[in-house]
Coordinates of C-alpha atoms in Angstrom, one line a residue:
X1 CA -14.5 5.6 8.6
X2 CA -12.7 2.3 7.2
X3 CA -10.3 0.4 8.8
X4 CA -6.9 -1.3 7.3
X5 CA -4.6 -3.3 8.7
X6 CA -1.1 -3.6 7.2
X7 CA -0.2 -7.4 7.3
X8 CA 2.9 -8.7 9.2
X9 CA 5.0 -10.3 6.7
X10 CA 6.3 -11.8 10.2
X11 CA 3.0 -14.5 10.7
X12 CA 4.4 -16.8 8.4
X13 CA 6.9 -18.1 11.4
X14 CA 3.7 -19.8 12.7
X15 CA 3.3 -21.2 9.0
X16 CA 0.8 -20.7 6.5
X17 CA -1.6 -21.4 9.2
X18 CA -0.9 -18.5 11.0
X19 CA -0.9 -16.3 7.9
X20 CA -4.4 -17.6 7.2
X21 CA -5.9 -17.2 10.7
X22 CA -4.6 -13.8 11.3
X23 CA -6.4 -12.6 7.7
X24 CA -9.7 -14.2 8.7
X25 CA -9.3 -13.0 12.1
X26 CA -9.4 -9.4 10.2
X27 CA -12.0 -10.2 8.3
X28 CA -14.4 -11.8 11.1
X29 CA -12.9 -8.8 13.7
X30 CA -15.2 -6.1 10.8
X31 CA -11.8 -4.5 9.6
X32 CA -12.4 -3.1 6.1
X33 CA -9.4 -4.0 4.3
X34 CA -5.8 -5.5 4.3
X35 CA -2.6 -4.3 2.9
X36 CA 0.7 -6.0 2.4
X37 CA 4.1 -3.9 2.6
X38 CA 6.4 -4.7 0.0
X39 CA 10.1 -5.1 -0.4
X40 CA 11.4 -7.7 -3.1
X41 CA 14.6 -7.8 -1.1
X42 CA 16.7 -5.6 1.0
X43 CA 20.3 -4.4 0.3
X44 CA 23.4 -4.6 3.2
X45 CA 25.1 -1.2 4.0
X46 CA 28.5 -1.5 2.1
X47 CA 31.0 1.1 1.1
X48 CA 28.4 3.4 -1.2
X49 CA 25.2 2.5 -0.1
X50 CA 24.4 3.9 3.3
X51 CA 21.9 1.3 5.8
X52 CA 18.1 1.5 5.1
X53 CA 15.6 2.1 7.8
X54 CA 15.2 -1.7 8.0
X55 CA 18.0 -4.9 8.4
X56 CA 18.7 -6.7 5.2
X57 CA 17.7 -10.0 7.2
X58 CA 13.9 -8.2 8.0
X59 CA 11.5 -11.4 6.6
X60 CA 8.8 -9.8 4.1
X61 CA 6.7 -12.4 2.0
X62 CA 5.7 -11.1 -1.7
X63 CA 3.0 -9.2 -1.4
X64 CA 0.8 -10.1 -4.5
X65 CA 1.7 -14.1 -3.4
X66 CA 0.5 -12.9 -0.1
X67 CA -2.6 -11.6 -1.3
X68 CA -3.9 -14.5 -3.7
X69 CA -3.7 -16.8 -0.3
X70 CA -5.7 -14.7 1.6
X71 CA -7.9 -14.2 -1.3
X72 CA -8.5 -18.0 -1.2
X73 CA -9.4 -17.8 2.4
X74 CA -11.3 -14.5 2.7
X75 CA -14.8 -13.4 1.3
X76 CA -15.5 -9.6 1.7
X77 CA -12.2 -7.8 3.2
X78 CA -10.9 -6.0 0.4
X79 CA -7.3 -6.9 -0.4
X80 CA -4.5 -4.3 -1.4
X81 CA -0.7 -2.8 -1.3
X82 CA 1.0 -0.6 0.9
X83 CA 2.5 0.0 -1.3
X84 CA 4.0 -2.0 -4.1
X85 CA 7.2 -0.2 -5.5
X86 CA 6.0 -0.2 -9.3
X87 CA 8.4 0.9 -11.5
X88 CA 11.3 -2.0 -10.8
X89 CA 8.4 -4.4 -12.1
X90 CA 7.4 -4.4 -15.7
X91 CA 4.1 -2.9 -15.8
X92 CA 2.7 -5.6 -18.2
X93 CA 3.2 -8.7 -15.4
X94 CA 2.1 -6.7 -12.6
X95 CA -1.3 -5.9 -14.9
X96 CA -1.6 -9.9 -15.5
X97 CA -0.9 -10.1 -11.5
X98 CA -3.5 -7.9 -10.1
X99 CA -6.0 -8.2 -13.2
X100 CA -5.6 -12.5 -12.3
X101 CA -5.7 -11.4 -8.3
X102 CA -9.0 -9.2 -8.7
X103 CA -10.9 -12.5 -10.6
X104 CA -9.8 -14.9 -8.1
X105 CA -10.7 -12.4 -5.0
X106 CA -13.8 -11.4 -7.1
X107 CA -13.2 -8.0 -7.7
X108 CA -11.5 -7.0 -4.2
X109 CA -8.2 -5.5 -5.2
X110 CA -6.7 -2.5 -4.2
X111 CA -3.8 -1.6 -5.6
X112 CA -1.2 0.8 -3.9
X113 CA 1.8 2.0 -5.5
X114 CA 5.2 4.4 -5.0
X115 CA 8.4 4.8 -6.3
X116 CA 10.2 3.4 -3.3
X117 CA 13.8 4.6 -1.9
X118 CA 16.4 1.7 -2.1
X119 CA 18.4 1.7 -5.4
X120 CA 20.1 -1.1 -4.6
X121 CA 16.1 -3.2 -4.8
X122 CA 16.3 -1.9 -8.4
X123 CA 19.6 -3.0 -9.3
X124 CA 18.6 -6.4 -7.9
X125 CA 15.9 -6.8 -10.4
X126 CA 17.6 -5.4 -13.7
X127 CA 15.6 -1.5 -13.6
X128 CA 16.5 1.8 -13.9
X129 CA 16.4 3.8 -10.7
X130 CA 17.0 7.1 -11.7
X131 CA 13.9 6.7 -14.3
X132 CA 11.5 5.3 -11.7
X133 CA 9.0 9.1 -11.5
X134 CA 8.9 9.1 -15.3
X135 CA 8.1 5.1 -15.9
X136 CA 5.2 5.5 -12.8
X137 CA 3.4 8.4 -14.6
X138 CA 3.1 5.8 -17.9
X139 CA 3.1 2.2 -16.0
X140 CA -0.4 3.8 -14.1
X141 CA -1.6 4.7 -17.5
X142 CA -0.5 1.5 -19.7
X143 CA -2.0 -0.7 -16.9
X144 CA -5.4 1.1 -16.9
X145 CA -5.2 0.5 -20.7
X146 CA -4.5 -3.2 -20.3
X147 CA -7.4 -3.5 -17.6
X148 CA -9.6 -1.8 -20.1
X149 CA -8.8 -2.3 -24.2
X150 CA -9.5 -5.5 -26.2
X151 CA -6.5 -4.5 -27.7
X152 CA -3.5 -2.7 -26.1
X153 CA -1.7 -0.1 -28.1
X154 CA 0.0 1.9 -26.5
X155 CA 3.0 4.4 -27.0
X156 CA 4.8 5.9 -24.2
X157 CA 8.7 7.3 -23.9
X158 CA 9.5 4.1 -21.7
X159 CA 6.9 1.4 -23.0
X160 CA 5.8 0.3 -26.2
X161 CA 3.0 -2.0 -26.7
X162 CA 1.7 -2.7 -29.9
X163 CA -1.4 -4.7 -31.2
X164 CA -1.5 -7.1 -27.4
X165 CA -4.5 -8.6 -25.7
X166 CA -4.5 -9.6 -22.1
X167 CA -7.6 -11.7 -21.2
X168 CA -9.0 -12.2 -18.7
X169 CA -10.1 -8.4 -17.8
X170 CA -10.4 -7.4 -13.8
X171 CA -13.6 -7.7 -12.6
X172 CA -13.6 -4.2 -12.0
X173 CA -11.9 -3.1 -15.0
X174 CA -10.0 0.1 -15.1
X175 CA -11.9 1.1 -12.1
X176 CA -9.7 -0.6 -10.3
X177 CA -8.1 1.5 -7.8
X178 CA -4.7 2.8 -8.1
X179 CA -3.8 4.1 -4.7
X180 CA -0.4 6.2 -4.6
X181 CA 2.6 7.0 -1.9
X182 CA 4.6 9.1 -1.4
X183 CA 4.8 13.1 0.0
X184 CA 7.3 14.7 -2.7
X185 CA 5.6 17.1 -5.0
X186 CA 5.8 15.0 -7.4
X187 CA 3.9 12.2 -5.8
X188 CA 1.3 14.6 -4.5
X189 CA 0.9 16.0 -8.4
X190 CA 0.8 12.1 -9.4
X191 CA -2.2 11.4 -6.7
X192 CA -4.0 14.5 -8.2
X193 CA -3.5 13.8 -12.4
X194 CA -3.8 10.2 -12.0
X195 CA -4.8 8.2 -8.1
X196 CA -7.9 7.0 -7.4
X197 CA -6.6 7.9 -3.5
X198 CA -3.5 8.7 -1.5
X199 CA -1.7 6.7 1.1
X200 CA -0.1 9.0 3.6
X201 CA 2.0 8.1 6.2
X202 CA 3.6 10.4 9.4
X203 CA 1.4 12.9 9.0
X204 CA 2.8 15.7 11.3
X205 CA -0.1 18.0 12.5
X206 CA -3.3 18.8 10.8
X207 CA -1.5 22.3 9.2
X208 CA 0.5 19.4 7.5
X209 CA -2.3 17.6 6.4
X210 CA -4.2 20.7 5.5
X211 CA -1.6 21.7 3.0
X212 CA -0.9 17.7 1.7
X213 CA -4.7 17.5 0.8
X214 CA -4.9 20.9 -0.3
X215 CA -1.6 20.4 -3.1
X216 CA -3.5 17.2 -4.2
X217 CA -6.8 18.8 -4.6
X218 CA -4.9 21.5 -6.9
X219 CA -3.6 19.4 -9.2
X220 CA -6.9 17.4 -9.7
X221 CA -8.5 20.4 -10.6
X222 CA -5.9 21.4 -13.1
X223 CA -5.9 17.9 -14.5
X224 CA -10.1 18.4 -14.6
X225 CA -10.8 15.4 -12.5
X226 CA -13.2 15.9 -9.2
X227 CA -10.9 16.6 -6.1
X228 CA -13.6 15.1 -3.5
X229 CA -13.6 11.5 -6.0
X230 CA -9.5 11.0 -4.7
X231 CA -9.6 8.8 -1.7
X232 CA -7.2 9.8 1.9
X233 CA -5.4 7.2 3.8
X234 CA -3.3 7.5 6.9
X235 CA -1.1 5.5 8.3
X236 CA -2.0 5.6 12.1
X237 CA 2.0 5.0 13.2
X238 CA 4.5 3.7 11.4
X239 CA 7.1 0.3 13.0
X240 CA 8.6 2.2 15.9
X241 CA 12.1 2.6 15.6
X242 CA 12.9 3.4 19.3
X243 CA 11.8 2.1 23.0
X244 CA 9.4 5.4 22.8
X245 CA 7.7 4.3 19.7
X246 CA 7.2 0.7 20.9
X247 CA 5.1 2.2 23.9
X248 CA 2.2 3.5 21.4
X249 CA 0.3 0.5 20.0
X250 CA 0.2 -0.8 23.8
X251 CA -1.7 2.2 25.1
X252 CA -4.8 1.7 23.4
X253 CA -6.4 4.9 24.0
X254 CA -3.4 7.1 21.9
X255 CA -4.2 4.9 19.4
X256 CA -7.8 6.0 19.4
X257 CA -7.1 9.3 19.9
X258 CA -4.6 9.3 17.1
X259 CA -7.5 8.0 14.7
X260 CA -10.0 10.7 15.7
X261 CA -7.4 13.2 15.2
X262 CA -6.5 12.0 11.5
X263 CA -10.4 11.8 10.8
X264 CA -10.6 15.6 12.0
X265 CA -8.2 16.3 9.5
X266 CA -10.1 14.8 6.6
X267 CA -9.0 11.0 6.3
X268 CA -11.8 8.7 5.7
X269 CA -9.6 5.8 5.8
X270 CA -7.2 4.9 8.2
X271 CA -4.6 2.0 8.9
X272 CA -3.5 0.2 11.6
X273 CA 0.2 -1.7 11.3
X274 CA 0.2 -5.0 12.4
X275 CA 4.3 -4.8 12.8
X276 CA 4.2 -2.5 14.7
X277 CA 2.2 -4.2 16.8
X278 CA 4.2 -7.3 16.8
X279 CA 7.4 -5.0 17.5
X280 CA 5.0 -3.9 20.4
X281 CA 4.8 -7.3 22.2
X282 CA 2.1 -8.8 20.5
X283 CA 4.7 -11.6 19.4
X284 CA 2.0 -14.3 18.5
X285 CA -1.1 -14.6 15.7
X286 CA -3.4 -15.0 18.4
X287 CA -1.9 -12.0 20.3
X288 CA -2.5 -10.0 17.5
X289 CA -6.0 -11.0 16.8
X290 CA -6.5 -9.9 20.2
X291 CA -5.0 -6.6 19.9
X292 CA -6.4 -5.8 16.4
X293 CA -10.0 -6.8 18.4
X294 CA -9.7 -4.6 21.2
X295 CA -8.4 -1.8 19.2
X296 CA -11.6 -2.3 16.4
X297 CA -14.4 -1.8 19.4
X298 CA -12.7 0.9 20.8
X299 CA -12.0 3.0 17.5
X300 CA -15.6 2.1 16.0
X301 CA -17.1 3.0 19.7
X302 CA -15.6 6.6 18.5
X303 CA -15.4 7.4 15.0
X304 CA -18.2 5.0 13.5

């Protein structure tokens, strides 16, 4: 099974030191691979816009800027998003972004994308909410054609691009993998006609899960891609949002149990969140390390 850690955005309050210890604590500690949540910025509740599930004032680096530091200071963890909300970027910088991040890590990108929920993150940076499904479905094409073609044509509904090169290519080329969120049936159909893997988070029970995968595995069929080829992540739990929730990350041993369960149910990835961690009482770098090392023994001492 492999083992990711979502990054706390909130290490940088011990300064880029502490960013770079905790990510080659990860790496030394055997995890597999790190992810960075992303949120460009966050909107206050006002007359019209009803309060997120997190305070406008919650710290969150940039993800991809996040990334190319630890890429610098890291050798083999593979380095992704969880997940970046696509469509309120243009599609041809975040290609130049992640192409330029997978040459400088040397081909260890991961790249995990949704649709995201906040409108208010999309009026911020000048894009269309309300158009965000239709733009995904042709930003994951046009940047597989920019990771790919010496020359990018390309004609969709919502982007043109005509007679463009981009230089240099990924490393790993339109293989790169293009992880997606989300649990509407939409997202699910997206996973299936286009994802290389999906990143699923509160998975209920494993009737849930049976019938997530199972919707997935439809639509790659129908599409004619290979169902077993689509990659499964779950989030192990999610930032707690009550005193119950805070409880989990400290009892180790529900935190095993939780990943033998989702393995039972057919992830073969699976990822731990660091912030929720630090929301548990971890409140330092070095606590953390010493958390995310107790928890790798004992979940490797059960699932492999």
């Amino acid at each position: 099974m492999k083992l990711s850690v979502e990054f706390p955005s909130v290490s940088y309050r011990e300064g880029p030191q502490g960013v770079m210890r905790l990510a080659q604590a990860i790496e030394q500690i055997g995890y597999d691979h790190i992810d960075m949540f992303d949120h460009v910025v966050m909107g206050y509740p006002m007359e019209g816009r009803p309060p997120g599930p997190y305070p406008a004032q919650m710290p969150i680096l940039e993800a991809l800027m996040v990334l190319s530091y630890m890429a610098a200071v890291t050798t083999r963890v593979t380095l992704g998003t969880e997940v970046l909300v696509l469509p309120q970027r243009h599609p041809t910088l975040v290609a130049k972004q992640v192409s330029t991040l997978d040459t400088l890590s040397g081909g260890r990108v991961r790249l995990g994308v949704g649709v995201g929920w906040q409108e208010s993150e999309y009026e911020a940076l000048g894009e269309d909410f309300h158009t965000r499904g239709a733009r995904m479905d042709e930003m994951i094409r046009l940047l597989r054609t920019y990771w790919n073609d010496a020359q990018i044509d390309f004609k969709g509904r919502h982007y043109q691009i005509t007679a463009i090169g981009m230089e240099p290519k990924p490393p790993q080329g339109s293989r790169l993998p293009i992880w997606i969120g989300g649990r509407s049936e939409r997202a699910l159909r997206r996973v299936g006609e286009l994802g290389d893997g999906w990143l699923g988070n509160q998975i209920a029970d494993a009737e849930s899960a049976r019938q997530i995968i199972g919707t997935i595995r439809r639509h790659a069929e129908a599409a004619g891609r290979d169902p077993a080829a689509i990659g499964l992540q779950a989030m192990v739990a999610s930032p707690p949002r009550d005193a119950a929730g805070k409880k989990f990350y400290v009892e180790h041993d529900r935190v095993v149990a939780r990943v033998v369960e989702l393995k039972a149910m057919g992830f073969e990835w699976v990822a731990l969140n660091a912030t929720a961690m630090f929301q548990a009482g971890a409140r330092s770098v070095s606590a953390l390390t010493d958390v995310l090392g107790a928890l790798h023994m004992k979940i490797r001492g059960e699932v492999g």
